[in-house]
PDB file of C-alpha atoms in Angstrom:
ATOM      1  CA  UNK A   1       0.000   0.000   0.000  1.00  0.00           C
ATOM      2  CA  UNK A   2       0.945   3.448  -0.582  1.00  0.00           C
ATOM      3  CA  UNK A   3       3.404   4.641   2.415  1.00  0.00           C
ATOM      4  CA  UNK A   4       1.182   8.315   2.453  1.00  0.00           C
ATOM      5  CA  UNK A   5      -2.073   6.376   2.080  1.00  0.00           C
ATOM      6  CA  UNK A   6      -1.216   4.613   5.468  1.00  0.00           C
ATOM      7  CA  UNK A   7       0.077   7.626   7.042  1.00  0.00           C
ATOM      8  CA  UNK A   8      -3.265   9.630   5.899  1.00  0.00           C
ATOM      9  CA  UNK A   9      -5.389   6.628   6.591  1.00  0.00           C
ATOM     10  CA  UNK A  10      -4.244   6.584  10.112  1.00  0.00           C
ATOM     11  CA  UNK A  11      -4.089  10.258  10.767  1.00  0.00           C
ATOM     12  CA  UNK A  12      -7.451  11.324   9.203  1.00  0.00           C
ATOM     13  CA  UNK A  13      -9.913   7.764   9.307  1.00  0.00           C
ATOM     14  CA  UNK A  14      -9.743   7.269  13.117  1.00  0.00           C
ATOM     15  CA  UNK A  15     -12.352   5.305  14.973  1.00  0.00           C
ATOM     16  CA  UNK A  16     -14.275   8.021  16.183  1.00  0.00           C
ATOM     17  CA  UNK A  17     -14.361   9.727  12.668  1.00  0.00           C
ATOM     18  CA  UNK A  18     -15.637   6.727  10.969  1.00  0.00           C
ATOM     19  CA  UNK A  19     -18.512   6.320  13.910  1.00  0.00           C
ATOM     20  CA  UNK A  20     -19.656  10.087  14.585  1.00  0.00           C
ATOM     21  CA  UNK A  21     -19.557  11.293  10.748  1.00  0.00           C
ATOM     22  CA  UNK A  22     -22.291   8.700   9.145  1.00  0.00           C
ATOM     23  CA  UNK A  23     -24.555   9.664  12.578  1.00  0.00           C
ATOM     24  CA  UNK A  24     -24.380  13.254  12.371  1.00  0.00           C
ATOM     25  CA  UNK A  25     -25.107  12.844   8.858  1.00  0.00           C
ATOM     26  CA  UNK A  26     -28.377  10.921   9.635  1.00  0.00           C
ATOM     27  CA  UNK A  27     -29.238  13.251  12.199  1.00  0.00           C
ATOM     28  CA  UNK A  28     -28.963  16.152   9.602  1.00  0.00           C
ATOM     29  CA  UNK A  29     -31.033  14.302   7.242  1.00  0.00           C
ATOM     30  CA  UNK A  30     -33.259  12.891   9.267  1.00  0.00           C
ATOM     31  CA  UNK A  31     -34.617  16.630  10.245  1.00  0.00           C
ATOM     32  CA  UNK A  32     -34.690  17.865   7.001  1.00  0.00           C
ATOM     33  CA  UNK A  33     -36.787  14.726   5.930  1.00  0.00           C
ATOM     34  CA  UNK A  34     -38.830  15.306   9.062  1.00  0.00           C
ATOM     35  CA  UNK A  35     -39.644  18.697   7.811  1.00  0.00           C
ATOM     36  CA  UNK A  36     -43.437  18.374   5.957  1.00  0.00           C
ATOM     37  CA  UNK A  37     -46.299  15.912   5.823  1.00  0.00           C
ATOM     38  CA  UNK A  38     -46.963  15.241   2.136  1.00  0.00           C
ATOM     39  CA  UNK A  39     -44.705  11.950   1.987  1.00  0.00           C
ATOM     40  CA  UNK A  40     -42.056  13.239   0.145  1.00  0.00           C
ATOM     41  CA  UNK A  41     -39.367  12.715   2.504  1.00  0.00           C
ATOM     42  CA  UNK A  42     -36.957  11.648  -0.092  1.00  0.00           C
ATOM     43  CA  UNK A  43     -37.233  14.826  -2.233  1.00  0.00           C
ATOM     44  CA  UNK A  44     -36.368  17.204   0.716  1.00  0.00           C
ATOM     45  CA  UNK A  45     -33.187  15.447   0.882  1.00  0.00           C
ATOM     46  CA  UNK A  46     -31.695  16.180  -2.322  1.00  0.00           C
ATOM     47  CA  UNK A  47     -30.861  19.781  -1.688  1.00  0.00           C
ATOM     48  CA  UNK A  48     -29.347  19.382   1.427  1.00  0.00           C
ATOM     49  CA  UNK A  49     -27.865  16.164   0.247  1.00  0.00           C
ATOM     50  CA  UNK A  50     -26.047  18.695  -2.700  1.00  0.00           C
ATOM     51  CA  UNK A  51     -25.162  21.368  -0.494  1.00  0.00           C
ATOM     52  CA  UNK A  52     -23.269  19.512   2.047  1.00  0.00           C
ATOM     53  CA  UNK A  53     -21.831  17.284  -0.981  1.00  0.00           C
ATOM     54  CA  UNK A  54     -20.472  20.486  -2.548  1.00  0.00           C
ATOM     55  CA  UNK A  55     -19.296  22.518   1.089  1.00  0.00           C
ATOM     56  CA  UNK A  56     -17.439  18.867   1.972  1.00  0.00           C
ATOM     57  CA  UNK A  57     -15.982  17.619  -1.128  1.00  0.00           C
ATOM     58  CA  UNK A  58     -15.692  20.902  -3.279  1.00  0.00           C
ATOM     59  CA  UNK A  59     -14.880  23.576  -0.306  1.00  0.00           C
ATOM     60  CA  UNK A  60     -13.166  21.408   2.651  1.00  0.00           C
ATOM     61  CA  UNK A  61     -11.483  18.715   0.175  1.00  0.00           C
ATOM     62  CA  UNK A  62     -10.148  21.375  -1.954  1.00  0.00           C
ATOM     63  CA  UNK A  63      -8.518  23.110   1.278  1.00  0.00           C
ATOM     64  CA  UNK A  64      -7.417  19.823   2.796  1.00  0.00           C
ATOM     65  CA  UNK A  65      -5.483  18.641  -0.632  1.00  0.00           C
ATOM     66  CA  UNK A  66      -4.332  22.120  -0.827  1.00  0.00           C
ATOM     67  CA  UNK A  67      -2.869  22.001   2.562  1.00  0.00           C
ATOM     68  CA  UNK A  68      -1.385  18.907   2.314  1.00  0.00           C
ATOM     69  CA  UNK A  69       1.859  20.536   1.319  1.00  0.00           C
ATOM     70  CA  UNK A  70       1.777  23.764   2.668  1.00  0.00           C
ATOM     71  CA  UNK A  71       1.444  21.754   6.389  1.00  0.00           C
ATOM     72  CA  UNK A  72       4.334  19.459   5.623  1.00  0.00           C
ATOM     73  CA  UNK A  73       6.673  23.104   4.690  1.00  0.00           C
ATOM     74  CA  UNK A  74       5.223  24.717   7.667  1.00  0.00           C
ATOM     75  CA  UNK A  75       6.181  21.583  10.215  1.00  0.00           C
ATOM     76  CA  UNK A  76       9.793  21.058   8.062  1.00  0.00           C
ATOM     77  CA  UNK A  77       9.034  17.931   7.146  1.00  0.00           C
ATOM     78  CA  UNK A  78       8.853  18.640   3.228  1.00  0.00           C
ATOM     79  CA  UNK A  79      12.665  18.321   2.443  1.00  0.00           C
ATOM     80  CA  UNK A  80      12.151  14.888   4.626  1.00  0.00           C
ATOM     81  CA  UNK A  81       9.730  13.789   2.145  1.00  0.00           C
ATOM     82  CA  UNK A  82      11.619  14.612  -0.795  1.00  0.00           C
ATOM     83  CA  UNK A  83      14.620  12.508  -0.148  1.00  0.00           C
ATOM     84  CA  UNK A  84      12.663   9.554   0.634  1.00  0.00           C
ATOM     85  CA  UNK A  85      12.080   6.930  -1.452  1.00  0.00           C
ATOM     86  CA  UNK A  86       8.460   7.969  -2.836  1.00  0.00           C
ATOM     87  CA  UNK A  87       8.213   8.392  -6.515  1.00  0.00           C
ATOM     88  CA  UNK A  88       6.024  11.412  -8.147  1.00  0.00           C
ATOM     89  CA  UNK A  89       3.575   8.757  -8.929  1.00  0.00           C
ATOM     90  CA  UNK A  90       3.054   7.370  -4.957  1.00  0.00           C
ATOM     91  CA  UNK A  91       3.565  11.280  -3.813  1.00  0.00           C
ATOM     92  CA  UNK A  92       0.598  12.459  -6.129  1.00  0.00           C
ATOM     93  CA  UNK A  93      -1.839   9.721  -5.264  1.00  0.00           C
ATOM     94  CA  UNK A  94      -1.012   9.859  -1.785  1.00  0.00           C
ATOM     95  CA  UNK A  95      -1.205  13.178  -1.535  1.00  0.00           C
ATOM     96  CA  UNK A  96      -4.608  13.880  -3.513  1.00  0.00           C
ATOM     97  CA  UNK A  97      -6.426  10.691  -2.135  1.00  0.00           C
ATOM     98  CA  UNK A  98      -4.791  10.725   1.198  1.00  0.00           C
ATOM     99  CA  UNK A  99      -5.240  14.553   2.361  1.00  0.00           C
ATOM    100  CA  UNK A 100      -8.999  14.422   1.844  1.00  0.00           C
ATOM    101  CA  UNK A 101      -9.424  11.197   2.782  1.00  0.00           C
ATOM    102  CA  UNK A 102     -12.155  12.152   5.338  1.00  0.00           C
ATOM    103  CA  UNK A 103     -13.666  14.275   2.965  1.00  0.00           C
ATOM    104  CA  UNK A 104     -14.263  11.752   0.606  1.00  0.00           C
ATOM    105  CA  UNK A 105     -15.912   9.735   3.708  1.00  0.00           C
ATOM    106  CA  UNK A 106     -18.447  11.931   4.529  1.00  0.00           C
ATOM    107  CA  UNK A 107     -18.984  13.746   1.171  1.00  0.00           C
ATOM    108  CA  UNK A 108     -19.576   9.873  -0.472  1.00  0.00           C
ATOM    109  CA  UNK A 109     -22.365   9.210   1.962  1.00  0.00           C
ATOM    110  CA  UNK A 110     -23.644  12.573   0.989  1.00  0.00           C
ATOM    111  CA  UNK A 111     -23.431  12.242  -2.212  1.00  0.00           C
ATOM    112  CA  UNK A 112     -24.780   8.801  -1.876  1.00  0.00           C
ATOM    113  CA  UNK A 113     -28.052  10.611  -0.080  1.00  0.00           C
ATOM    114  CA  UNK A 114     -28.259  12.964  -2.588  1.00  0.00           C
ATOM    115  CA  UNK A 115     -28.458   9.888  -5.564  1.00  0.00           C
ATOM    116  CA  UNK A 116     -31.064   8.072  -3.571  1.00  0.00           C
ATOM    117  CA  UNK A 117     -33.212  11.537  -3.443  1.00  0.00           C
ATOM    118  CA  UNK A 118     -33.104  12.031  -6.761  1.00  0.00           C
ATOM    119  CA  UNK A 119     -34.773   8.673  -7.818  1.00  0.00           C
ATOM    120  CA  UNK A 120     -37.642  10.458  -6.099  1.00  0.00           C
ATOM    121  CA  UNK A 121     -37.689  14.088  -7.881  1.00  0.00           C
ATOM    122  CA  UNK A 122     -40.268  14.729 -10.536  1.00  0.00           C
ATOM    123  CA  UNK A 123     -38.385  15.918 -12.932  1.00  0.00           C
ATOM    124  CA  UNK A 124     -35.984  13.327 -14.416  1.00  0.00           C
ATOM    125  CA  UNK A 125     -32.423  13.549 -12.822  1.00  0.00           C
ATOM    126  CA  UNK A 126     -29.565  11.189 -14.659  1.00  0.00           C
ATOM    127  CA  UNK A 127     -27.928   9.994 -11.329  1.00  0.00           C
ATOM    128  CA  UNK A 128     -25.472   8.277 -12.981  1.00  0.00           C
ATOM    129  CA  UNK A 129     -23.755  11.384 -14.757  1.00  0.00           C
ATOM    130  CA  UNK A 130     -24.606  13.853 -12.055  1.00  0.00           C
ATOM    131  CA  UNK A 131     -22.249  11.632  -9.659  1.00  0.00           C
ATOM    132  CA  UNK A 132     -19.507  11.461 -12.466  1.00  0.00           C
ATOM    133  CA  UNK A 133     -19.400  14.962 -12.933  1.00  0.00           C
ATOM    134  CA  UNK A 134     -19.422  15.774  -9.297  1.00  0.00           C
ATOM    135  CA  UNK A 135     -16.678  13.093  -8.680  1.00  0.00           C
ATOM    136  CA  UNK A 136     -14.609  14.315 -11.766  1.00  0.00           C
ATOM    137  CA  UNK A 137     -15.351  17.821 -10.643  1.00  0.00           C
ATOM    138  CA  UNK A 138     -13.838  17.061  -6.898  1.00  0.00           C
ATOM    139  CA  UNK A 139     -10.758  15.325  -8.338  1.00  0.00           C
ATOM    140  CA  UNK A 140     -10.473  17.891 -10.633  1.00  0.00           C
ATOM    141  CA  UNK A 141     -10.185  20.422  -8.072  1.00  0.00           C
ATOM    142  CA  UNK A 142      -8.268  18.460  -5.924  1.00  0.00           C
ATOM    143  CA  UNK A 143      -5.010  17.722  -8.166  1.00  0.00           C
ATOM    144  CA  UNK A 144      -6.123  21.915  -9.561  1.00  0.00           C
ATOM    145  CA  UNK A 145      -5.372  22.910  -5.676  1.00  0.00           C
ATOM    146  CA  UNK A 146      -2.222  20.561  -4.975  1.00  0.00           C
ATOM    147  CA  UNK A 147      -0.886  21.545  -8.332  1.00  0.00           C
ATOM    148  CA  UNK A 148      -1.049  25.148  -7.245  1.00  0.00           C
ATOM    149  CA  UNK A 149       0.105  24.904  -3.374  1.00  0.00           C
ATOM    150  CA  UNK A 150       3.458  23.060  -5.431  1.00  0.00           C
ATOM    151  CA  UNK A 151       3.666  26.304  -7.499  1.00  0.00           C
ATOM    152  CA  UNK A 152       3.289  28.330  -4.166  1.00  0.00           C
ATOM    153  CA  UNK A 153       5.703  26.176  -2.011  1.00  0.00           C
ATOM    154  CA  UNK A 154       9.150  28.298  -2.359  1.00  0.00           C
ATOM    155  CA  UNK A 155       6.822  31.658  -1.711  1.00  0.00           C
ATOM    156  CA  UNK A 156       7.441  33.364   1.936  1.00  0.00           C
ATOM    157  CA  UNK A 157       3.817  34.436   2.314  1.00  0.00           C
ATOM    158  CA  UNK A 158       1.022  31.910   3.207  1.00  0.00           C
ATOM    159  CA  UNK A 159      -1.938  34.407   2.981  1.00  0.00           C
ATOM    160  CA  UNK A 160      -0.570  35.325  -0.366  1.00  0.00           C
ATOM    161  CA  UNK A 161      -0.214  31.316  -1.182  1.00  0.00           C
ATOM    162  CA  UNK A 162      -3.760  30.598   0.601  1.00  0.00           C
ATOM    163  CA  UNK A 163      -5.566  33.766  -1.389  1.00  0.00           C
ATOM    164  CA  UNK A 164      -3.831  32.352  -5.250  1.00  0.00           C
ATOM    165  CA  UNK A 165      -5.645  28.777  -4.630  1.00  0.00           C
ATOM    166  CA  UNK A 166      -9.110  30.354  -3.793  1.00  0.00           C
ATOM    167  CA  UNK A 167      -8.741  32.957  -6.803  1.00  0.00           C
ATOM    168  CA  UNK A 168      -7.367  30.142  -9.184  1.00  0.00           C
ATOM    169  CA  UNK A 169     -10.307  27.352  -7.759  1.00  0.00           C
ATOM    170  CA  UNK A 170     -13.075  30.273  -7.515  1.00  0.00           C
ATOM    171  CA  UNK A 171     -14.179  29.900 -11.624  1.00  0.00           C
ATOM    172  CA  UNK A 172     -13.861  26.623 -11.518  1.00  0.00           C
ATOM    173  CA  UNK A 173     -16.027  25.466  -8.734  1.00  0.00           C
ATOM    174  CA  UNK A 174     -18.791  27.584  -9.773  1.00  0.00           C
ATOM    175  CA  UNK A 175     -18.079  26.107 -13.365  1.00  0.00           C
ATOM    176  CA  UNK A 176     -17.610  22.173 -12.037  1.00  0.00           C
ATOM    177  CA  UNK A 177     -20.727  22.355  -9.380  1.00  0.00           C
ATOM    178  CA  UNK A 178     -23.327  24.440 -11.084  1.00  0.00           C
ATOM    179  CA  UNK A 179     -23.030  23.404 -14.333  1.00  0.00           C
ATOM    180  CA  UNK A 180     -24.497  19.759 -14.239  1.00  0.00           C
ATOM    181  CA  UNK A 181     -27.352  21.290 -12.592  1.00  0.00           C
ATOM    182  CA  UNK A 182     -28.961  24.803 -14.644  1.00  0.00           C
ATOM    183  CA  UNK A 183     -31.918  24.141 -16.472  1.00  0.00           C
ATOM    184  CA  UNK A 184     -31.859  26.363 -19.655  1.00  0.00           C
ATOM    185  CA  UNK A 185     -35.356  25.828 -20.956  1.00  0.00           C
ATOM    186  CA  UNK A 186     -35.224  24.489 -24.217  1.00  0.00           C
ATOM    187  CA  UNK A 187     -31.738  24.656 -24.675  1.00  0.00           C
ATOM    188  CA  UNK A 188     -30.961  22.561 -21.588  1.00  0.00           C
ATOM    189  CA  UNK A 189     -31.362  19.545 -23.384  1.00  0.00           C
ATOM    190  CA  UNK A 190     -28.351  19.330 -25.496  1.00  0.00           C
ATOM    191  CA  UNK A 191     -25.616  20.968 -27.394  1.00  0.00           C
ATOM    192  CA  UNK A 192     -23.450  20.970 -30.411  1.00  0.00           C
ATOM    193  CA  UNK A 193     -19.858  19.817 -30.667  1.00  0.00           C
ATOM    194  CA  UNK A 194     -18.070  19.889 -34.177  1.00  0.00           C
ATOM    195  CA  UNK A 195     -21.624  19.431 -35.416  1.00  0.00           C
ATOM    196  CA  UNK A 196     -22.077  16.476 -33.695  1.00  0.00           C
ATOM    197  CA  UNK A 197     -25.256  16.961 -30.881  1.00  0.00           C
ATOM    198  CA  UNK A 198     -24.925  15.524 -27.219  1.00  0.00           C
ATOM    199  CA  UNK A 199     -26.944  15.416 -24.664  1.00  0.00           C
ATOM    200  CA  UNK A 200     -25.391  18.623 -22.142  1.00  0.00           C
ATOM    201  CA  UNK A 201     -24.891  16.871 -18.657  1.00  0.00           C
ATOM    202  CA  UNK A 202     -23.101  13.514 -19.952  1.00  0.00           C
ATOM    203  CA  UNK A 203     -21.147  15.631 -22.721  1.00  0.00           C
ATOM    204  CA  UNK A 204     -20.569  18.165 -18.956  1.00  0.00           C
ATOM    205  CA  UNK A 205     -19.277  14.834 -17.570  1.00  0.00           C
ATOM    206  CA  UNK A 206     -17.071  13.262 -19.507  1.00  0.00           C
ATOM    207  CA  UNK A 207     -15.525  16.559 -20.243  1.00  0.00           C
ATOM    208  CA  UNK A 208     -14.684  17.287 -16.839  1.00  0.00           C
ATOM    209  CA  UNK A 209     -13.516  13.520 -16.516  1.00  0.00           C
ATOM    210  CA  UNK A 210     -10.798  14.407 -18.882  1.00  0.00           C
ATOM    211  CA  UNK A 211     -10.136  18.229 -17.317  1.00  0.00           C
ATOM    212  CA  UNK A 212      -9.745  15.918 -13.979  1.00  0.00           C
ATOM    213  CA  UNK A 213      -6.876  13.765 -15.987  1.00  0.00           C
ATOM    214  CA  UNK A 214      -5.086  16.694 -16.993  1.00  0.00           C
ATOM    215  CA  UNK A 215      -5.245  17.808 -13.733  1.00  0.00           C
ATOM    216  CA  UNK A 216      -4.212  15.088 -11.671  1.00  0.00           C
ATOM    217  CA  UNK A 217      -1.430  14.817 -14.512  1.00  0.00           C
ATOM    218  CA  UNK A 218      -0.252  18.155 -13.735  1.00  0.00           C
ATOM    219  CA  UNK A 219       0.038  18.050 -10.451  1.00  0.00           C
ATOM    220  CA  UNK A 220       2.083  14.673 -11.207  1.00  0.00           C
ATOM    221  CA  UNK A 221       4.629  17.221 -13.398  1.00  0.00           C
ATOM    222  CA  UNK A 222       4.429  19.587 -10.274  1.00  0.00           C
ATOM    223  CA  UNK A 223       6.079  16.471  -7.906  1.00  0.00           C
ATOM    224  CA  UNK A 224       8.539  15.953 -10.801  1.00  0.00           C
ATOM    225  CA  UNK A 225       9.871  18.979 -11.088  1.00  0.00           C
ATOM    226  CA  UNK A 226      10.249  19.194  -6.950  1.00  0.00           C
ATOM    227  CA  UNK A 227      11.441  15.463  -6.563  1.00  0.00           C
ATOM    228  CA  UNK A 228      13.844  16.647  -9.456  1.00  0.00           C
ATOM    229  CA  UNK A 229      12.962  13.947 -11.675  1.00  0.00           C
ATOM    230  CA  UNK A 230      14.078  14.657 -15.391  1.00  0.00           C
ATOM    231  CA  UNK A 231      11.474  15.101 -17.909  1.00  0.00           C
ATOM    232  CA  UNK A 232      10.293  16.393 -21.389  1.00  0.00           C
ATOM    233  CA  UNK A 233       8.571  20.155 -21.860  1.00  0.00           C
ATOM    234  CA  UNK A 234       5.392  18.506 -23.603  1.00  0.00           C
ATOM    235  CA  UNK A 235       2.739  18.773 -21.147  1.00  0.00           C
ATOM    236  CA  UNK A 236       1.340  22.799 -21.421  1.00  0.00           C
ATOM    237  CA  UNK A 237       1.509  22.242 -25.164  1.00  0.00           C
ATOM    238  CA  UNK A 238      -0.163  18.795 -25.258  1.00  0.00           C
ATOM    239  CA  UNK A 239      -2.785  20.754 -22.944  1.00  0.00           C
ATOM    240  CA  UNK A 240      -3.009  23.830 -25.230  1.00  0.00           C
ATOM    241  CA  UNK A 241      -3.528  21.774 -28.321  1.00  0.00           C
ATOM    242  CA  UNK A 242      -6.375  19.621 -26.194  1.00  0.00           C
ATOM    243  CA  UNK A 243      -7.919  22.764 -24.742  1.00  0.00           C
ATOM    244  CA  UNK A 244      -8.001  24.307 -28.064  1.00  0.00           C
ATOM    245  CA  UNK A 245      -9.296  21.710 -29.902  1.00  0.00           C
ATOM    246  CA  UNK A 246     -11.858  20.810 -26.895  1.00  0.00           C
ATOM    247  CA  UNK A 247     -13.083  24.504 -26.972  1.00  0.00           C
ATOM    248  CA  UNK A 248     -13.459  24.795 -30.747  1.00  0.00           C
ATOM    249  CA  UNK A 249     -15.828  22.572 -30.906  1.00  0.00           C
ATOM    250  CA  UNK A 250     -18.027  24.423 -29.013  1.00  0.00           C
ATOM    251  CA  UNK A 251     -18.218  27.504 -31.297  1.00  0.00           C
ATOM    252  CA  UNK A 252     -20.913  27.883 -33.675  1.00  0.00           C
ATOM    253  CA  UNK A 253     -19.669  26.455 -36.935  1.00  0.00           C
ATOM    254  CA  UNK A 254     -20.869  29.633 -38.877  1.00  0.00           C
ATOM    255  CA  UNK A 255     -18.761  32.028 -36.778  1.00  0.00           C
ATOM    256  CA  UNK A 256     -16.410  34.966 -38.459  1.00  0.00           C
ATOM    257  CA  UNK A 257     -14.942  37.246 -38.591  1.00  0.00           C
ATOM    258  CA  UNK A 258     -15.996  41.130 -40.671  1.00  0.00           C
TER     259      UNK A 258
END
């Protein structure tokens, strides 16, 4: 097993963590569901269900993976963990599914919640994408935050560090958690790429499946580059060419210009 998955594991998924999150989850639930007398206890859960999904896994994941770094310069441990024996590979993993390990406990029964209320809603809800894209989106905004404490570790100032995260992560969580969710009327529906129409939230989700690759691959880069391990200057362009080609497909195919 992964050296910083044990150390996170045992650090972060004590006994008492384990017990008291799942009960003071039910206890939240169970008063929102509690709340009317129609019978439709299961739809009243859904938007608590998402809010606490998104304030756990989007808000206190993102700072947890973002810390995970910034803690270990802080304590003077980080030059420790650089001359061990950990590869880029076992540092990023451990790093972005160690540090919000606890997260992902409580925001997965959440998140879990919030599936099982939408089975109930009256409109039709695709549970299937909607917890892709919020996974993807979480990951996503995981490695985004770890990639970016890297980039801030040799800085002096940690409310100048702390402040670049949020203003980098800001866009993007709005983008990552609302999108999957606005109803546009008629245009809601679906959506044209290259010509080619899809269906908006699965198109949403496996596009920010693949934003969540990137990301988790740059942050990889980012332990490269400080575990000093040699490699080749063709990630940002491999990116630019993907973003480019990802976001001209989007544009109306009769656009121009004078």
């Amino acid at each position: 097993m992964n050296p910083e998955l044990r150390r996170y594991a045992w650090l972060e998924m004590g006994t008492h963590r384990r017990v008291a999150a799942p009960a003071v989850l039910l206890l939240v639930f169970a008063l929102f569901a509690s709340g009317g007398d129609d019978g439709s206890w299961r739809e009243r859960l859904y938007g608590p269900a998402s809010v606490l999904t998104f304030v756990i896994l989007f808000l206190w994941g993102t700072h947890q993976a973002a810390e995970s770094v910034a803690e270990e310069v802080r304590e003077r441990t980080w030059d420790l963990q650089r001359l061990s024996a950990l590869g880029p590979w076992e540092m990023t993993l451990g790093k972005l599914l160690g540090a919000p390990m606890f997260a992902w406990y409580a925001g997965g029964l959440c998140l879990a919640t919030m599936a099982f209320a939408a089975t109930a809603l009256p409109a039709r809800v695709s549970v299937g994408w909607t917890v892709l894209a919020t996974v993807a989106g979480a990951v996503f905004v995981h490695a985004t935050a770890l990639a970016a404490s890297l980039q801030a570790v040799h800085r002096e100032s940690r409310a100048s560090r702390r402040l670049g995260v949020a203003l980098l992560l800001l866009p993007v969580l709005l983008l990552m958690w609302v999108g999957p969710f606005i109803d546009r009327g008629g245009m809601a529906k679906s959506l044209s790429w290259y010509g080619m129409r899809f269906e908006r939230l699965p198109f949403l989700a496996v596009s920010i499946v693949a934003f969540a690759a990137w990301a988790v691959f740059g942050a990889y880069r980012s332990f490269c580059r400080e575990l000093q391990v040699r490699t080749r200057p063709w990630a940002w362009p491999a990116f630019a060419l993907w973003l480019a080609a990802w976001s001209s497909g989007l544009a109306p195919p009769d656009i121009g210009f004078g």
